Amino acid sequence: MMPFSHRNRDAQGSGMTSQRARDRMVERLQADGIGDRRVLEVIRHLPRHQFIDEALASRAYEDTALPIGRGQTISQPWVVARMTEALIEMRLPSRVLEIGTGSGYQAAVLAGLVGTVYTVERIEELLRSARRRFRALKLDNIRSRHDDGRLGWPDEAPFDAIMVTAAGAELQVALLEQLAPDGCLIAPVGPPGRQTLTRIRAGEAGWMREDLGPVSFVPLLGGTG
Ligand code: SAH
């Protein structure tokens, strides 16, 4: 090692937001059962600290959800990884709809894997911050919209896959109707404290429903804010 290397690394910013911190997070995700290498590599290269407030950036690579304002949270990395791998397990979708842009992190992970991501957020202020991050990171395959995502994005339907990142009491029929044949939808469903990650696959014989385990998400709300 060159004698300068240590100083150079310090000059690049806090070790808490470095590539090494991301590498360690990916190792943890693998140890906790995330197996899809495509997902792990996207997460390894995406700066999660840029999706949260600077005051919390030093905690960006802990495996935890963090507040992003307006009572909302950026999802825990393990949950992002698990939902992403469950969504692309059968086949890699080309057009994906996400409901609940929030910080934009989940949309950015998807953007590294699929053709185009369409994402809908009901809180305009959060959407504006997310769009700024997409531009800064040159993620030009993300389209976003301020609306009540329970209605989906009818003008752009059908979608090969749909991911909902806020929990509804039940599955949204409007979203199921915007799923392409052979499409896949993943959503947390149920009341606070009793939500189940649910995967729906649209096949010739109808919809097939699978429960992928307990999760904890902020609620899917009506209207826009
Ligand atoms: N995917 C986000 C997680 C954000 S938390 C991320 O990676 O950061 C869930 C988000 O869903 C919140 O921002 C919340 O405002 C939004 N939300 C809740 N109900 C919604 C609805 N009906 N339509 C669109 N967004 C909704």
GROMACS .gro file of C-alpha atoms and ligand atoms in nm:
model
  251
    1MET     CA    1   0.000   0.000   0.000
    2MET     CA    2   0.118   0.350  -0.079
    3PRO     CA    3   0.173   0.568   0.226
    4PHE     CA    4  -0.083   0.818   0.096
    5SER     CA    5  -0.365   0.575   0.050
    6HIS     CA    6  -0.503   0.606   0.400
    7ARG     CA    7  -0.513   0.985   0.382
    8ASN     CA    8  -0.676   0.972   0.040
    9ARG     CA    9  -0.945   0.748   0.167
   10ASP     CA   10  -1.020   0.985   0.453
   11ALA     CA   11  -1.036   1.274   0.209
   12GLN     CA   12  -1.310   1.098   0.017
   13GLY     CA   13  -1.546   1.131   0.310
   14SER     CA   14  -1.654   0.943   0.616
   15GLY     CA   15  -1.574   0.571   0.629
   16MET     CA   16  -1.936   0.521   0.729
   17THR     CA   17  -2.051   0.601   0.375
   18SER     CA   18  -1.768   0.431   0.187
   19GLN     CA   19  -1.759   0.140  -0.056
   20ARG     CA   20  -1.630  -0.075   0.231
   21ALA     CA   21  -1.941  -0.001   0.434
   22ARG     CA   22  -2.153  -0.111   0.137
   23ASP     CA   23  -1.943  -0.426   0.088
   24ARG     CA   24  -1.999  -0.517   0.452
   25MET     CA   25  -2.372  -0.458   0.417
   26VAL     CA   26  -2.384  -0.692   0.116
   27GLU     CA   27  -2.197  -0.960   0.311
   28ARG     CA   28  -2.456  -0.928   0.586
   29LEU     CA   29  -2.744  -0.954   0.337
   30GLN     CA   30  -2.589  -1.273   0.196
   31ALA     CA   31  -2.547  -1.418   0.544
   32ASP     CA   32  -2.913  -1.336   0.607
   33GLY     CA   33  -3.025  -1.537   0.305
   34ILE     CA   34  -3.025  -1.299   0.007
   35GLY     CA   35  -2.890  -1.512  -0.277
   36ASP     CA   36  -2.957  -1.326  -0.603
   37ARG     CA   37  -2.621  -1.192  -0.720
   38ARG     CA   38  -2.779  -0.943  -0.959
   39VAL     CA   39  -2.958  -0.779  -0.667
   40LEU     CA   40  -2.652  -0.788  -0.440
   41GLU     CA   41  -2.433  -0.622  -0.704
   42VAL     CA   42  -2.678  -0.338  -0.763
   43ILE     CA   43  -2.699  -0.278  -0.388
   44ARG     CA   44  -2.320  -0.290  -0.361
   45HIS     CA   45  -2.289  -0.001  -0.603
   46LEU     CA   46  -2.584   0.217  -0.507
   47PRO     CA   47  -2.500   0.492  -0.253
   48ARG     CA   48  -2.787   0.447  -0.004
   49HIS     CA   49  -2.654   0.737   0.203
   50GLN     CA   50  -2.757   0.972  -0.077
   51PHE     CA   51  -3.122   0.872  -0.027
   52ILE     CA   52  -3.144   0.992   0.334
   53ASP     CA   53  -3.088   1.311   0.527
   54GLU     CA   54  -2.724   1.402   0.585
   55ALA     CA   55  -2.776   1.388   0.962
   56LEU     CA   56  -2.852   1.014   0.931
   57ALA     CA   57  -2.605   0.931   0.653
   58SER     CA   58  -2.364   0.762   0.893
   59ARG     CA   59  -2.633   0.499   0.959
   60ALA     CA   60  -2.710   0.438   0.591
   61TYR     CA   61  -2.543   0.095   0.578
   62GLU     CA   62  -2.697  -0.045   0.892
   63ASP     CA   63  -2.967  -0.298   0.812
   64THR     CA   64  -3.248  -0.077   0.935
   65ALA     CA   65  -3.532   0.142   0.811
   66LEU     CA   66  -3.469   0.516   0.864
   67PRO     CA   67  -3.699   0.821   0.870
   68ILE     CA   68  -3.719   1.029   0.550
   69GLY     CA   69  -3.968   1.294   0.669
   70ARG     CA   70  -4.347   1.329   0.669
   71GLY     CA   71  -4.370   1.020   0.892
   72GLN     CA   72  -4.233   0.793   0.618
   73THR     CA   73  -3.930   0.563   0.607
   74ILE     CA   74  -3.673   0.427   0.364
   75SER     CA   75  -3.716   0.048   0.386
   76GLN     CA   76  -3.465  -0.176   0.557
   77PRO     CA   77  -3.199  -0.299   0.307
   78TRP     CA   78  -3.283  -0.666   0.372
   79VAL     CA   79  -3.648  -0.601   0.286
   80VAL     CA   80  -3.553  -0.412  -0.032
   81ALA     CA   81  -3.326  -0.699  -0.136
   82ARG     CA   82  -3.581  -0.969  -0.052
   83MET     CA   83  -3.868  -0.797  -0.233
   84THR     CA   84  -3.650  -0.730  -0.535
   85GLU     CA   85  -3.528  -1.088  -0.566
   86ALA     CA   86  -3.881  -1.222  -0.517
   87LEU     CA   87  -4.004  -0.990  -0.794
   88ILE     CA   88  -3.746  -1.098  -1.054
   89GLU     CA   89  -3.713  -1.464  -0.953
   90MET     CA   90  -3.925  -1.615  -1.234
   91ARG     CA   91  -3.801  -1.382  -1.508
   92LEU     CA   92  -3.649  -1.038  -1.537
   93PRO     CA   93  -3.934  -0.791  -1.602
   94SER     CA   94  -3.889  -0.514  -1.853
   95ARG     CA   95  -4.146  -0.261  -1.723
   96VAL     CA   96  -4.200  -0.233  -1.349
   97LEU     CA   97  -4.446  -0.021  -1.151
   98GLU     CA   98  -4.357   0.077  -0.794
   99ILE     CA   99  -4.614   0.226  -0.555
  100GLY     CA  100  -4.462   0.444  -0.282
  101THR     CA  101  -4.148   0.616  -0.418
  102GLY     CA  102  -4.049   0.747  -0.073
  103SER     CA  103  -3.675   0.819  -0.081
  104GLY     CA  104  -3.643   0.665  -0.427
  105TYR     CA  105  -3.400   0.395  -0.311
  106GLN     CA  106  -3.612   0.092  -0.405
  107ALA     CA  107  -3.687   0.248  -0.746
  108ALA     CA  108  -3.313   0.304  -0.797
  109VAL     CA  109  -3.237  -0.061  -0.711
  110LEU     CA  110  -3.498  -0.172  -0.965
  111ALA     CA  111  -3.362   0.073  -1.224
  112GLY     CA  112  -3.029  -0.109  -1.210
  113LEU     CA  113  -3.198  -0.436  -1.306
  114VAL     CA  114  -3.494  -0.375  -1.538
  115GLY     CA  115  -3.577  -0.173  -1.848
  116THR     CA  116  -3.800   0.104  -1.714
  117VAL     CA  117  -3.929   0.179  -1.365
  118TYR     CA  118  -4.256   0.370  -1.318
  119THR     CA  119  -4.298   0.495  -0.963
  120VAL     CA  120  -4.590   0.672  -0.794
  121GLU     CA  121  -4.579   0.873  -0.469
  122ARG     CA  122  -4.866   1.053  -0.294
  123ILE     CA  123  -4.648   1.306  -0.102
  124GLU     CA  124  -4.519   1.565  -0.346
  125GLU     CA  125  -4.233   1.683  -0.123
  126LEU     CA  126  -4.086   1.332  -0.102
  127LEU     CA  127  -4.127   1.283  -0.476
  128ARG     CA  128  -3.936   1.606  -0.547
  129SER     CA  129  -3.640   1.490  -0.336
  130ALA     CA  130  -3.644   1.147  -0.499
  131ARG     CA  131  -3.642   1.303  -0.847
  132ARG     CA  132  -3.340   1.514  -0.752
  133ARG     CA  133  -3.157   1.196  -0.651
  134PHE     CA  134  -3.250   1.017  -0.975
  135ARG     CA  135  -3.107   1.310  -1.173
  136ALA     CA  136  -2.789   1.331  -0.963
  137LEU     CA  137  -2.727   0.958  -1.011
  138LYS     CA  138  -2.823   0.977  -1.383
  139LEU     CA  139  -3.094   0.713  -1.340
  140ASP     CA  140  -3.274   0.809  -1.658
  141ASN     CA  141  -3.490   0.494  -1.683
  142ILE     CA  142  -3.716   0.600  -1.395
  143ARG     CA  143  -4.045   0.778  -1.463
  144SER     CA  144  -4.233   0.916  -1.167
  145ARG     CA  145  -4.574   1.056  -1.091
  146HIS     CA  146  -4.751   1.236  -0.807
  147ASP     CA  147  -5.077   1.050  -0.748
  148ASP     CA  148  -5.265   0.802  -0.533
  149GLY     CA  149  -5.081   0.486  -0.627
  150ARG     CA  150  -5.371   0.261  -0.529
  151LEU     CA  151  -5.500   0.349  -0.875
  152GLY     CA  152  -5.177   0.235  -1.040
  153TRP     CA  153  -5.070   0.414  -1.359
  154PRO     CA  154  -5.343   0.315  -1.608
  155ASP     CA  155  -5.197   0.506  -1.906
  156GLU     CA  156  -4.878   0.300  -1.890
  157ALA     CA  157  -5.034  -0.039  -1.806
  158PRO     CA  158  -4.984  -0.329  -1.839
  159PHE     CA  159  -4.669  -0.386  -1.633
  160ASP     CA  160  -4.457  -0.702  -1.620
  161ALA     CA  161  -4.419  -0.654  -1.248
  162ILE     CA  162  -4.563  -0.435  -0.972
  163MET     CA  163  -4.412  -0.368  -0.630
  164VAL     CA  164  -4.605  -0.196  -0.354
  165THR     CA  165  -4.391  -0.054  -0.072
  166ALA     CA  166  -4.668   0.052   0.169
  167ALA     CA  167  -4.912  -0.185   0.338
  168GLY     CA  168  -5.279  -0.197   0.244
  169ALA     CA  169  -5.544  -0.388   0.440
  170GLU     CA  170  -5.602  -0.587   0.124
  171LEU     CA  171  -5.466  -0.624  -0.230
  172GLN     CA  172  -5.562  -0.341  -0.466
  173VAL     CA  173  -5.776  -0.475  -0.750
  174ALA     CA  174  -5.680  -0.182  -0.977
  175LEU     CA  175  -5.317  -0.291  -0.950
  176LEU     CA  176  -5.392  -0.657  -1.025
  177GLU     CA  177  -5.576  -0.543  -1.335
  178GLN     CA  178  -5.266  -0.357  -1.457
  179LEU     CA  179  -5.051  -0.669  -1.445
  180ALA     CA  180  -4.945  -0.826  -1.777
  181PRO     CA  181  -5.007  -1.198  -1.844
  182ASP     CA  182  -4.737  -1.392  -1.653
  183GLY     CA  183  -4.679  -1.079  -1.448
  184CYS     CA  184  -4.578  -1.071  -1.083
  185LEU     CA  185  -4.696  -0.841  -0.803
  186ILE     CA  186  -4.543  -0.816  -0.460
  187ALA     CA  187  -4.699  -0.623  -0.174
  188PRO     CA  188  -4.717  -0.612   0.205
  189VAL     CA  189  -5.079  -0.682   0.303
  190GLY     CA  190  -5.253  -0.656   0.640
  191PRO     CA  191  -5.304  -0.428   0.939
  192PRO     CA  192  -5.010  -0.273   1.134
  193GLY     CA  193  -4.827  -0.543   1.326
  194ARG     CA  194  -4.973  -0.826   1.118
  195GLN     CA  195  -4.855  -0.766   0.765
  196THR     CA  196  -4.753  -1.043   0.530
  197LEU     CA  197  -4.535  -1.002   0.224
  198THR     CA  198  -4.759  -1.135  -0.050
  199ARG     CA  199  -4.666  -1.240  -0.403
  200ILE     CA  200  -4.921  -1.277  -0.678
  201ARG     CA  201  -4.846  -1.439  -1.011
  202ALA     CA  202  -5.085  -1.387  -1.300
  203GLY     CA  203  -5.106  -1.707  -1.501
  204GLU     CA  204  -5.346  -1.869  -1.745
  205ALA     CA  205  -5.532  -2.040  -1.462
  206GLY     CA  206  -5.582  -1.713  -1.277
  207TRP     CA  207  -5.392  -1.551  -0.994
  208MET     CA  208  -5.167  -1.756  -0.770
  209ARG     CA  209  -5.104  -1.619  -0.420
  210GLU     CA  210  -4.800  -1.691  -0.201
  211ASP     CA  211  -4.712  -1.567   0.148
  212LEU     CA  212  -4.344  -1.480   0.182
  213GLY     CA  213  -4.335  -1.399   0.554
  214PRO     CA  214  -4.406  -1.120   0.802
  215VAL     CA  215  -4.297  -0.760   0.729
  216SER     CA  216  -4.354  -0.414   0.873
  217PHE     CA  217  -4.439  -0.123   0.642
  218VAL     CA  218  -4.595   0.222   0.672
  219PRO     CA  219  -4.962   0.223   0.564
  220LEU     CA  220  -5.087   0.265   0.209
  221LEU     CA  221  -5.299   0.582   0.236
  222GLY     CA  222  -5.564   0.734   0.013
  223GLY     CA  223  -5.545   1.060  -0.180
  224THR     CA  224  -5.241   1.282  -0.225
  225GLY     CA  225  -5.052   1.506   0.017
  226SAH     N1  226  -3.992   0.255  -0.162
  226SAH     C1  227  -3.962   0.353  -0.060
  226SAH     C2  228  -4.030   0.320   0.072
  226SAH     C3  229  -4.103   0.438   0.121
  226SAH     S1  230  -4.218   0.414   0.251
  226SAH     C4  231  -3.813   0.373  -0.046
  226SAH     O1  232  -3.736   0.298  -0.106
  226SAH     O2  233  -3.771   0.467   0.022
  226SAH     C5  234  -4.372   0.407   0.161
  226SAH     C6  235  -4.407   0.527   0.077
  226SAH     O3  236  -4.537   0.500   0.023
  226SAH     C7  237  -4.419   0.660   0.151
  226SAH     O4  238  -4.338   0.755   0.090
  226SAH     C8  239  -4.566   0.695   0.139
  226SAH     O5  240  -4.591   0.834   0.126
  226SAH     C9  241  -4.605   0.622   0.012
  226SAH     N2  242  -4.748   0.595  -0.004
  226SAH    C10  243  -4.840   0.555   0.090
  226SAH     N3  244  -4.961   0.540   0.035
  226SAH    C11  245  -4.946   0.571  -0.099
  226SAH    C12  246  -5.037   0.575  -0.209
  226SAH     N4  247  -5.167   0.547  -0.197
  226SAH     N5  248  -4.988   0.610  -0.329
  226SAH    C13  249  -4.856   0.640  -0.345
  226SAH     N6  250  -4.767   0.640  -0.245
  226SAH    C14  251  -4.811   0.604  -0.123
   0.00000   0.00000   0.00000
